[in-house]
XYZ file of C-alpha atoms in Angstrom:
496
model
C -7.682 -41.246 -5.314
C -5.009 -41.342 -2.583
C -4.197 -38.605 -0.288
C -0.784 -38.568 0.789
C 0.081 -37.757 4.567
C 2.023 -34.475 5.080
C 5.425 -35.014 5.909
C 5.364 -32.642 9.259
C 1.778 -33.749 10.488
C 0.959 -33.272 14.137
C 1.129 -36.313 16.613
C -1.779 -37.971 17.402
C -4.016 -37.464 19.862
C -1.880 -33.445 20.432
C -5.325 -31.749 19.867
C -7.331 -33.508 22.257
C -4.901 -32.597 24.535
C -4.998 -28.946 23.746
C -8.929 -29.219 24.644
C -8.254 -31.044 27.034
C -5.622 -28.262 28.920
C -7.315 -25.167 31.152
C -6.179 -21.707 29.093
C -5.321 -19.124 31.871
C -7.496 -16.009 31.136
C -6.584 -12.487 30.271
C -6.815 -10.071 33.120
C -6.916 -6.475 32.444
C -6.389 -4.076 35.494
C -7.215 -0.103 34.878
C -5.332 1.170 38.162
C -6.366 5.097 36.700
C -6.976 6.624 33.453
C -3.660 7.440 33.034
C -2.065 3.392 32.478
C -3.336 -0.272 31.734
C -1.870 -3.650 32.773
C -2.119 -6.753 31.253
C -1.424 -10.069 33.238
C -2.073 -14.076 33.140
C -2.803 -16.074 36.254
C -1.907 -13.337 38.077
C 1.257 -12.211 36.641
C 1.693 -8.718 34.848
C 3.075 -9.500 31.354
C 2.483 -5.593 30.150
C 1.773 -1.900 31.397
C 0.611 0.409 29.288
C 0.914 3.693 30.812
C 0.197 7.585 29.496
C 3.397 9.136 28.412
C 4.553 12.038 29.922
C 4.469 14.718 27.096
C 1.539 12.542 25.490
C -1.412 15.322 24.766
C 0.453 17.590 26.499
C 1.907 19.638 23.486
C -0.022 22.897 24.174
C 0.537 23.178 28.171
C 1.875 26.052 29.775
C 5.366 25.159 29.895
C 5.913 27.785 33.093
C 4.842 25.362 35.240
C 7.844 23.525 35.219
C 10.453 25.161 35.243
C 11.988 26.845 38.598
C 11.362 30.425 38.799
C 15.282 31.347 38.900
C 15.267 30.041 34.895
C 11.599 32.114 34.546
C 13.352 35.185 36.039
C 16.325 34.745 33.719
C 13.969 34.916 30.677
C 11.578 37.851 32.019
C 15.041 40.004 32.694
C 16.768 38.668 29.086
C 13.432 39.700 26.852
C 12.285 42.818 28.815
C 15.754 44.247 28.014
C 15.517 43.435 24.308
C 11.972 45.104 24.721
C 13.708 48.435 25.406
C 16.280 47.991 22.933
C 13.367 47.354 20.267
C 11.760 50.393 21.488
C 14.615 52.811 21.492
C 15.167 51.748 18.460
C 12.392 53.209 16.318
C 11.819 56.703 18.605
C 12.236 58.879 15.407
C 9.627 56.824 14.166
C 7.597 57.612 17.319
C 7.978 61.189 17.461
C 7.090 61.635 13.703
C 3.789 59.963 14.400
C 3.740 62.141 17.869
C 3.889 65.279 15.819
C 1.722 64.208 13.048
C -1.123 63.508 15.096
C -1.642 66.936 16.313
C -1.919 67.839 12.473
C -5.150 66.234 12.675
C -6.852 69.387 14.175
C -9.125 67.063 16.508
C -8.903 69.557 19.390
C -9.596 73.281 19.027
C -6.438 75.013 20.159
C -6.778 78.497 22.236
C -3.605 80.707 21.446
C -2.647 83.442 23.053
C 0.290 84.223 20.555
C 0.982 86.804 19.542
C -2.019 87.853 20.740
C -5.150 86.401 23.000
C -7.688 84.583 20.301
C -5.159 84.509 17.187
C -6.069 82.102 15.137
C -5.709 78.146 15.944
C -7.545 76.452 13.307
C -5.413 73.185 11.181
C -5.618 73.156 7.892
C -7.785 69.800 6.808
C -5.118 68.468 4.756
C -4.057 65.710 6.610
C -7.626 64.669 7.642
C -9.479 65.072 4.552
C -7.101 62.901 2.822
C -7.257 60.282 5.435
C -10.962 60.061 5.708
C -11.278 59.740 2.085
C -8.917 57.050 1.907
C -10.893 55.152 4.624
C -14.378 55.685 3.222
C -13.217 54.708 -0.142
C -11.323 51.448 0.935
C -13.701 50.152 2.893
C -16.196 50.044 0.232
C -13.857 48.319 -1.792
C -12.475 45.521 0.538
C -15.791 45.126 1.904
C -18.342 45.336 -1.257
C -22.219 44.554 -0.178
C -21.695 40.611 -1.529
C -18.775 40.265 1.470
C -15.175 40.416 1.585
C -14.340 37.451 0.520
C -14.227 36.315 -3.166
C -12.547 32.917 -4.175
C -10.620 31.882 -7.758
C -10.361 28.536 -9.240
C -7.167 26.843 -9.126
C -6.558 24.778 -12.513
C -9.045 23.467 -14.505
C -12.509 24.171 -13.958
C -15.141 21.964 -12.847
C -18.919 22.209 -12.416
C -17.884 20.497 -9.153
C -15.419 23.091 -8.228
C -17.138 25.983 -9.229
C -19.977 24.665 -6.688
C -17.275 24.128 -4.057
C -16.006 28.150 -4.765
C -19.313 29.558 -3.778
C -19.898 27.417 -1.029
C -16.527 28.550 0.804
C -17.339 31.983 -0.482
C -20.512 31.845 1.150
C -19.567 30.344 4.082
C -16.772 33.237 4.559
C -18.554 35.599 3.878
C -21.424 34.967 6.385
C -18.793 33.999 9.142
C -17.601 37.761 8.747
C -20.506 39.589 8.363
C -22.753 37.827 10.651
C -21.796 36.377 12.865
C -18.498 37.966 13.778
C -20.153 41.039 14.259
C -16.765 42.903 14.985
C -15.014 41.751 11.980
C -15.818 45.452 9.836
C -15.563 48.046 12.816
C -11.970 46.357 13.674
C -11.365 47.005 9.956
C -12.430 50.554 9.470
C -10.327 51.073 12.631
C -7.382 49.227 11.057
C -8.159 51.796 7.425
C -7.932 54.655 9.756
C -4.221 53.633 11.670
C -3.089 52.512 8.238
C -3.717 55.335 6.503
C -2.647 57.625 9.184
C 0.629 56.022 10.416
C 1.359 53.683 7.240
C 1.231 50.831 9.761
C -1.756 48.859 10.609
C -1.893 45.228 12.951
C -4.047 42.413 13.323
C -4.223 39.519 15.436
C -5.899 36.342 14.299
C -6.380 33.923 16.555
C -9.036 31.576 18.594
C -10.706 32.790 20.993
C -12.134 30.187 23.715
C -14.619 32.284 25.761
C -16.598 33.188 21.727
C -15.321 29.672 20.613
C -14.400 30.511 17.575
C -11.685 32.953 15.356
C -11.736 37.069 16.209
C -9.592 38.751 13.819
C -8.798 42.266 16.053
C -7.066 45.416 15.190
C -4.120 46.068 17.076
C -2.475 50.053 16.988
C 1.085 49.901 15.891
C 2.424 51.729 18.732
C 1.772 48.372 20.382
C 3.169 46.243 18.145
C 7.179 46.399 18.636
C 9.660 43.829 16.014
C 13.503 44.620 16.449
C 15.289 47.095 14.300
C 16.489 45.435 10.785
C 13.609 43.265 10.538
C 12.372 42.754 6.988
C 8.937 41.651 7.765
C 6.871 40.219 10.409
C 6.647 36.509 9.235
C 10.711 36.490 9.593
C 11.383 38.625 12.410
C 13.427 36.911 15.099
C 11.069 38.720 17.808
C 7.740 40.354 17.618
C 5.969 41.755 21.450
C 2.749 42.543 21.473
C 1.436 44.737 24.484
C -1.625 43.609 25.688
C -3.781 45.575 28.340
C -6.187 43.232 30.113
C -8.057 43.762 33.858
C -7.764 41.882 36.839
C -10.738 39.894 36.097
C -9.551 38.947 32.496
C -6.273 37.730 33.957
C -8.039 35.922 36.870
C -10.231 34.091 34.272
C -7.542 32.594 32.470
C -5.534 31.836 35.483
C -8.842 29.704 36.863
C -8.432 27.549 33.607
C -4.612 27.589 33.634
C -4.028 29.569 30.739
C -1.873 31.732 32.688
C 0.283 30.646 36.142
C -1.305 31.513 39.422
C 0.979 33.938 40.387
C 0.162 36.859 42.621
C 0.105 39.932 40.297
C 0.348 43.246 43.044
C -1.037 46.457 41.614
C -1.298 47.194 37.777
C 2.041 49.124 36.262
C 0.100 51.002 33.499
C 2.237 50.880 30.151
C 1.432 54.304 28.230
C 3.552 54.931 25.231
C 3.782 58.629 23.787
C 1.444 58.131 20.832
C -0.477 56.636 22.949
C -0.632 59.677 25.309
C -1.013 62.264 22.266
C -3.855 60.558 20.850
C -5.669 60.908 24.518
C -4.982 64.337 24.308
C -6.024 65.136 20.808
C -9.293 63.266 21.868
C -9.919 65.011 25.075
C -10.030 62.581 27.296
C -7.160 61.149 30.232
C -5.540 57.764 31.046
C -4.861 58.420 34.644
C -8.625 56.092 35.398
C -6.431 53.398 33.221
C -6.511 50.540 35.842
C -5.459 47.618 33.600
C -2.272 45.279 33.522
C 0.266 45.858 30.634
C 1.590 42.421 30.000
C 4.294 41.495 27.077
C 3.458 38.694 24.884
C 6.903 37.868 23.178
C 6.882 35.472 19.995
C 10.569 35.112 19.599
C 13.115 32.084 18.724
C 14.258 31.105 22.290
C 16.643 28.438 23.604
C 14.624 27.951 26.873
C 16.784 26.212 29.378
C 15.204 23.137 31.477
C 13.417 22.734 28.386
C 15.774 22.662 25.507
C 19.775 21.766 25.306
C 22.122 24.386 25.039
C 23.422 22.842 21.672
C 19.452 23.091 20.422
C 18.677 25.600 17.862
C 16.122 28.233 18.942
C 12.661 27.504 18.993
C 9.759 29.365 18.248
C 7.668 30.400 21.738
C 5.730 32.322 22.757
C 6.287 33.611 26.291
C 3.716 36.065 28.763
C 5.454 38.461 31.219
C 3.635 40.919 33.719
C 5.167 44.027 33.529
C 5.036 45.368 36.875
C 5.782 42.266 38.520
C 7.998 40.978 35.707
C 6.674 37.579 36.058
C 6.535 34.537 33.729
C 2.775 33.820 33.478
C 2.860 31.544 30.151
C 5.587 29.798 27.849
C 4.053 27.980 25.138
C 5.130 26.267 22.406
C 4.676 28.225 18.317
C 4.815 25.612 16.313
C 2.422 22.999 14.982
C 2.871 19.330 17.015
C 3.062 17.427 13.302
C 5.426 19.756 11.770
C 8.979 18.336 11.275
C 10.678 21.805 10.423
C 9.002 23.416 13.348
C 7.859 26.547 11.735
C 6.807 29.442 13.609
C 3.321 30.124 13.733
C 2.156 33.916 12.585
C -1.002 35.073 14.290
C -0.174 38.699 12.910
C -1.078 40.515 10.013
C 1.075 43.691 8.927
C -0.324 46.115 6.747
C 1.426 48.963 5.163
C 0.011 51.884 3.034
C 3.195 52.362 1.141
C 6.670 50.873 1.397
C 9.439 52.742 2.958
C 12.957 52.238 4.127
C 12.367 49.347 7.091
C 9.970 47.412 8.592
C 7.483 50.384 9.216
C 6.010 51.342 6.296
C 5.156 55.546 5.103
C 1.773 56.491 5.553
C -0.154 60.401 5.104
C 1.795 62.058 8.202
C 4.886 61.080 6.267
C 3.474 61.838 2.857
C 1.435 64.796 3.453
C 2.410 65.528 7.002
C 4.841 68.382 6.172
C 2.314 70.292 3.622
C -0.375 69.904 6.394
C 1.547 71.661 8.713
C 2.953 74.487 5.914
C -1.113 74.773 5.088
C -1.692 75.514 8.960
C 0.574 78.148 8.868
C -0.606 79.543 5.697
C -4.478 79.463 6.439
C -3.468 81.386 10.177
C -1.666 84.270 8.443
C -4.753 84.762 6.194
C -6.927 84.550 9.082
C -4.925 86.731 11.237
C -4.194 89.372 8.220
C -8.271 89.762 7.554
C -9.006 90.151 11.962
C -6.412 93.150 11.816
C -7.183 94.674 8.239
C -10.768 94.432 9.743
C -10.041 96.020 13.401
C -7.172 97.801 13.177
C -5.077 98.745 16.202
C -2.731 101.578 16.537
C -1.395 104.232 18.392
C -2.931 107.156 20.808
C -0.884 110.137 21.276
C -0.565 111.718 24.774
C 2.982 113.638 25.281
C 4.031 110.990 22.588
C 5.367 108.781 25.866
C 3.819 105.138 24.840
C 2.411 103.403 27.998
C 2.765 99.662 27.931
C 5.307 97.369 26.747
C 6.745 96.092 23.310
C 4.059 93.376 23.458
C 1.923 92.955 19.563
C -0.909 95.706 19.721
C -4.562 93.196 19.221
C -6.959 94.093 16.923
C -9.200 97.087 18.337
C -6.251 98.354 21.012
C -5.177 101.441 21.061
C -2.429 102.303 22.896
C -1.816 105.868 24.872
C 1.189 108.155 23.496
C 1.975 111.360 25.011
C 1.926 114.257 22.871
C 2.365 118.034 23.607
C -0.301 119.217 21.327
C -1.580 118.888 17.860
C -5.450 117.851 16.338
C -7.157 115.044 17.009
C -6.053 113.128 13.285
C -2.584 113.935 14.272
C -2.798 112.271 17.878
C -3.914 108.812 16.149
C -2.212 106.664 13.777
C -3.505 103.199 12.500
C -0.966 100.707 11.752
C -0.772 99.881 8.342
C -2.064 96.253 8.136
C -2.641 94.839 4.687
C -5.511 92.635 3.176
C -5.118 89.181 3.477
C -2.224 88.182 0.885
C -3.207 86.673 -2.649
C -0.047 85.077 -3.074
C -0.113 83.406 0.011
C -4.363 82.352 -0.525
C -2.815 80.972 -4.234
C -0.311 78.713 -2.267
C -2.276 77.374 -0.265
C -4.714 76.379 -2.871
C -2.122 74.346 -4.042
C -0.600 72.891 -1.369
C -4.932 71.512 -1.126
C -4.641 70.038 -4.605
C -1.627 68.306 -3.862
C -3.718 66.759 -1.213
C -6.398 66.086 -3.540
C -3.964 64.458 -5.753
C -2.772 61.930 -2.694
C -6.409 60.501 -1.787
C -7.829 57.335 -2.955
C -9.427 56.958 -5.826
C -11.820 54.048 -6.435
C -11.674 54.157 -9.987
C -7.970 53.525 -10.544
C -8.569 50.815 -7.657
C -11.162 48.445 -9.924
C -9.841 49.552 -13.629
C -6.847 48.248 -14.799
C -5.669 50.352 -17.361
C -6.428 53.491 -14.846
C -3.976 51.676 -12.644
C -1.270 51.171 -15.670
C -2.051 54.753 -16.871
C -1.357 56.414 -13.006
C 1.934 53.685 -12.279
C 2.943 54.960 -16.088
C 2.735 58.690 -15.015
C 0.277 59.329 -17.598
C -2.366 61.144 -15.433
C -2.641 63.030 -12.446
C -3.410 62.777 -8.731
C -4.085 59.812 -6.740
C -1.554 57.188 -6.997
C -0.094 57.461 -4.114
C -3.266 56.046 -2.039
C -4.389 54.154 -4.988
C -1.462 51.658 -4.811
C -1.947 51.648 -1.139
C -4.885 50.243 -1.486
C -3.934 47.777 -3.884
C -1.892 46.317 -1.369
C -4.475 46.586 1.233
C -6.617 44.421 -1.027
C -3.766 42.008 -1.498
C -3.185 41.155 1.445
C -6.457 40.684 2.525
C -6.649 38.167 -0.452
C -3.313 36.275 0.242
C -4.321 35.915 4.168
C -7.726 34.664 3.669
C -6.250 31.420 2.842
C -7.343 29.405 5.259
C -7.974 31.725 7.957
C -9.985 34.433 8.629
C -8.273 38.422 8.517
């Protein structure tokens, strides 16, 4: 059979030539790590070289920029810093005064008399140790925190999958982060206390893996109007670290090397209170107060003034009121550039704002009507029991109009008379019924406002107490509801 030539076919003799011609070789020239060039006989044909922002997504972005634009920023969100904290002081002085309902330090009066009573009335503590002791048990059962549910149907293969994560979880937070569970008790107690409870969830390089820590709400400072904290347009967190934390992440460039002068302590006025509830001072306090701001900045030398604001989140040292960090919140594949949340808000119940209402709010006022109840009573028994009176002595009264103690007697001049007629007890009462009835039920209404486990695991307990249909605890019962529903929603993915 014939084989027809192909109508294009090479010349002859073309590929002998080919073999026949020297092919130049490929040289390849790696001047540093950072480019590549390609060349032929000598001649560079292409250079490859690293791009500027290439892997560079996560650097400290305070490096370069001139420090007239970083003092411009520090000056801009230090003064929204006061404004957000001016902005909640009733807030602050609520918690202020509630604190001191706790009864944590034994008070010494001398009104109206030396040693008059100065005991609290346990209200307010009672209540919020119950509703810790309880909640802990039930967001952190013996099994582990962490339970997981099926998503569509169910599969022998998925079911096996479940446990595994669960397991995994679960010995990631009872294990091996060791400070998972006292960060959380200490987060039940602020919550419960204050309404308001923080924590921040993030990596941590020098344990190399995820802490979850609790963070006191004083510290924790969103502007006024904000709904929540995933949509706030600012949230500052006030960190305290020492001069050796700071230096450590200024060695591997975490923070700028900047010179930092003498720590400017940062003491707010819960903060104070609670120091001197607890006995104890903060004058030895020899940390740094720095401001971590995550807030929607147009950054200039970094963005255009026609950009919309970015999430960032920017490091200032407050007594030098230095830039130390700028970094960018946002994950480097995301399109939308969504902010990143490394906060987790808790709330015992709901109230008007942001902050939420927690027992100083709730219980705070019958706490402090109980005080004053349970000193009367005291006070009324000391002087039934050692009365004080009067002396006569020319029936002239030496002293002044100061409250007679128990067991003083006071001189009086009389002219004459018996002995009976030259002394006269005041007429002090027995401690009042009426007043030992009220505050037995300003107790039960405490009672009423702890947390009780079983309308936390049974249903139709729950319906019955939201329905009104039984008495007492509902108040902390749906607070922990919500406790336990947020830990479930932010254990997606991440640790809490």
């Amino acid at each position: 059979m014939a084989i027809d030539k192909g109508l294009y076919a090479a010349p002859v003799g073309l590929e002998a030539a080919a073999l026949e011609q020297e092919v130049p070789e490929l040289e390849i020239e790696i001047e540093d790590p950072e480019s590549v060039e390609l060349g032929i006989d000598g001649q560079p044909i292409l250079r490859i070289e690293k791009g500027e922002d290439e892997d560079k997504f996560d650097e400290n972005l305070a490096e370069k920029l001139p420090e007239s634009v970083l003092t411009e920023l520090a000056g801009d969100l230090i003064g929204d810093f006061d404004e957000d904290v001016s902005s909640r002081k009733d807030w602050i002085q609520t918690y202020v005064d509630g604190i001191q309902l706790l009864g944590m330090k034994i008070e010494d009066r001398a009104e109206p008399w030396e040693g008059a009573c100065g005991v609290y009335h346990p209200l307010l503590s009672e209540t919020l140790v119950r509703f810790q002791a309880e909640t802990i048990m039930e967001t952190f059962p013996a099994m582990g925190p962490v339970k997981t549910t099926i998503i569509g149907k169910e599969t022998q293969e998925k079911k096996d999958a479940a446990l595994r994560v669960a397991a995994d979880m679960n010995y990631r937070l009872t294990v091996k982060n060791k400070e998972f569970r006292p960060e959380h008790e200490r987060m039940l107690w602020g919550l419960g206390l204050a309404g308001n409870a923080f924590k921040k969830v993030y990596y941590d390089p020098s344990y190399g893996r995820q802490v979850s820590l609790f963070i006191p709400p004083e510290d924790v400072i969103v502007p006024y109007g904000a709904s929540n904290i995933e949509t706030a347009e600012r949230v500052t967190h006030v960190m305290r670290k020492t001069e050796n934390e700071i230096a450590k992440l200024q060695s591997v460039g975490f923070y700028r090397d900047v010179e930092r002068g003498e720590p400017v302590r940062y003491h707010s006025d819960i903060e104070e209170k609670k120091a001197e509830e607890g006995g104890y001072t903060l004058t030895e306090d020899n940390r740094y107060a720095l401001y971590e701001v995550h807030a929607d900045l147009v950054i200039a030398g970094i963005d255009d003034e026609e950009d919309l604001a970015k999430p960032y989140v920017v490091t200032i040292d407050k007594g030098t009121g230095k830039v130390l960090a700028i970094r960018r919140n946002w994950s480097e594949s995301d399109p939308l550039l969504h902010k990143q949340q490394y906060f987790v808000h808790y709330v015992y119940v709901p109230g008007f704002g942001f902050y939420g209402l927690g027992l100083i709010h709730i219980v705070g006022g019958y706490a402090r009507a109980g005080t004053m109840l349970i000193r009367q009573l005291v006070d009324a028994g000391t002087l039934s029991n050692l009365p004080g009176g009067f002396k006569t002595r020319g029936m002239r009264i030496k002293g002044d109009d100061t409250p007679i103690a128990p067991g003083e007697w006071r001189d009086a001049d009389v002219a004459s008379g018996t002995l009976k007629d030259n002394l006269m007890a005041l007429p002090y009462k027995e401690p009042s019924q009426t007043l030992a009835g009220l505050m037995d039920k300003i107790r039960n209404f405490g009672a009423g406002s702890r947390a009780n486990r079983a309308d936390y695991v049974d249903p139709q307990r729950q319906a019955q107490k939201m329905m009104g249909f039984s008495k007492g605890g509902s108040v902390s019962s749906a607070s922990k509801r919500a406790d336990g529903c947020a830990v479930r929603g932010k254990t997606k993915g991440r640790m809490v």
